[in-house]
Tab-separated table of C-alpha atoms in Angstrom:
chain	number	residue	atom	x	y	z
A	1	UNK	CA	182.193	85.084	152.236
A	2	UNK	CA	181.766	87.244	149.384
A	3	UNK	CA	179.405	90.325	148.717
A	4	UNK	CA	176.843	88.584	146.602
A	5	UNK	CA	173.904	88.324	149.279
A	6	UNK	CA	174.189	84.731	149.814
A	7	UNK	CA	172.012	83.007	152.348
A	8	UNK	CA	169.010	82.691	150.482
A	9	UNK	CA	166.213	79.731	150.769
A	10	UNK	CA	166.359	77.251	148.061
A	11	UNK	CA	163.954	77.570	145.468
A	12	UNK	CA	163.191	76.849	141.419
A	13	UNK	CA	165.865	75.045	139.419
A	14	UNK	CA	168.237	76.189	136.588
A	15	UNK	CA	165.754	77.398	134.079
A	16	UNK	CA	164.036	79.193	136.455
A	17	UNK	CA	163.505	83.036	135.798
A	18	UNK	CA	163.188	85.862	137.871
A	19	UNK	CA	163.937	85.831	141.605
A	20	UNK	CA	163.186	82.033	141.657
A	21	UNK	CA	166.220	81.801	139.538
A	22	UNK	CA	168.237	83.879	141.810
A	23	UNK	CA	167.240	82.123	144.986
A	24	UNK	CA	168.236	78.644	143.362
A	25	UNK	CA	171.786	80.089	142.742
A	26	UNK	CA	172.053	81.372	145.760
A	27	UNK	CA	171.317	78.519	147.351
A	28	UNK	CA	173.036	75.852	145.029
A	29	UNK	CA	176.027	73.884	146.465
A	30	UNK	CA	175.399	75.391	149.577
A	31	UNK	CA	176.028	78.699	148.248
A	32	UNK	CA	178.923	78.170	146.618
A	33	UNK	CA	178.241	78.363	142.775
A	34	UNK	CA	176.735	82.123	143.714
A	35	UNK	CA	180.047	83.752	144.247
A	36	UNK	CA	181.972	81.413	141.587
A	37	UNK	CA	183.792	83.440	138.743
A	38	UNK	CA	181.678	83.173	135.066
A	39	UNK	CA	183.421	80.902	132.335
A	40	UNK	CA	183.413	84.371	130.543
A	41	UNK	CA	182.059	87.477	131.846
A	42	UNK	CA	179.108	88.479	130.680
A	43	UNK	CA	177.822	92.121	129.831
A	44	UNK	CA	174.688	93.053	130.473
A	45	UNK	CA	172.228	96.163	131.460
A	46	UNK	CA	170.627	96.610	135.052
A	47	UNK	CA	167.376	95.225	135.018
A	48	UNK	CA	166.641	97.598	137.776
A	49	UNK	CA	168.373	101.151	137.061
A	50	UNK	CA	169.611	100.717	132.996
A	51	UNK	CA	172.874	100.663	133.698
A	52	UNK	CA	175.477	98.541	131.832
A	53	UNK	CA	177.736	96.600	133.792
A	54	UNK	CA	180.198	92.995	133.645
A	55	UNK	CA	178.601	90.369	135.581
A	56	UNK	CA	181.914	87.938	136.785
A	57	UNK	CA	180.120	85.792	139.263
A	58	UNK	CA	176.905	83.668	138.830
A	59	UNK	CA	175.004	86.297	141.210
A	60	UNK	CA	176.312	89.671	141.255
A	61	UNK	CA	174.759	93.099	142.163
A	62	UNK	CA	174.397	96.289	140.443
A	63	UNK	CA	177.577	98.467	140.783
A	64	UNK	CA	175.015	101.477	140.711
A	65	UNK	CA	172.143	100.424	142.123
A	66	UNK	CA	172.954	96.917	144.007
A	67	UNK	CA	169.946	95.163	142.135
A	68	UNK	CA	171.022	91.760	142.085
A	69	UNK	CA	170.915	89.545	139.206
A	70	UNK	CA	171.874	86.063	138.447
A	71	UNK	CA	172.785	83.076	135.842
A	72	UNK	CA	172.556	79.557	136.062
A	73	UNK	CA	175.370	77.256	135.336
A	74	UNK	CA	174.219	75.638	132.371
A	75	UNK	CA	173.703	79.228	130.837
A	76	UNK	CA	176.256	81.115	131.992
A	77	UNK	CA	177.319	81.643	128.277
A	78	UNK	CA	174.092	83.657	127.778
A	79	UNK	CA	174.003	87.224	128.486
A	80	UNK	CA	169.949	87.088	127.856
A	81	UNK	CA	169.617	84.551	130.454
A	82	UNK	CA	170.638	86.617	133.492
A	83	UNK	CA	167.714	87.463	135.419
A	84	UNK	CA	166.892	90.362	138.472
A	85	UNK	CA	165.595	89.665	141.509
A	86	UNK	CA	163.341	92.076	141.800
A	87	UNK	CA	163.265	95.805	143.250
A	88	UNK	CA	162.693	94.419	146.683
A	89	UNK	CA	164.830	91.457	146.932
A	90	UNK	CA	167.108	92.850	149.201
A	91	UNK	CA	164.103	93.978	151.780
A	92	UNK	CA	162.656	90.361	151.310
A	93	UNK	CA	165.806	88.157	151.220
């Protein structure tokens, strides 16, 4: 099992945005697309605390402050498609 908070109910689809979005990668393939390696890494900034960090699997958290984001498959090319769970995902999830 990897460290990218896995275990999530199923929710939205692949154009979802939001938490939605992170929740259906979580859950897709029975949780195994979530800690799949990115066609290409993607850089992007924190949603959550600014920072800038490489996102290498289709959900990853923060490095600094563990807010999780995610990508879908079919956009996984697209650093502006990455989306954040929320502040409280971890609490909820």
């Amino acid at each position: 099992m990897c460290d990218c908070g896995s275990g999530s109910s199923r929710s939205g689809g692949p154009y979802a945005t939001g938490r939605e979005l992170v929740e259906f990668v979580l859950a897709a393939h029975g949780g195994r697309v979530a800690c799949s390696p990115l066609p290409n890494a993607l850089e992007v900034r924190c949603q959550e605390c600014g920072r800038e960090f490489v996102l290498r699997t289709f959900v990853q958290g923060c490095p600094s402050c563990g807010g999780v984001h995610a990508v879908s498959p079919p956009r996984a090319n697209d650093p502006a498609a990455v989306q954040y769970a929320g502040a409280d995902f971890g609490a909820a999830a």
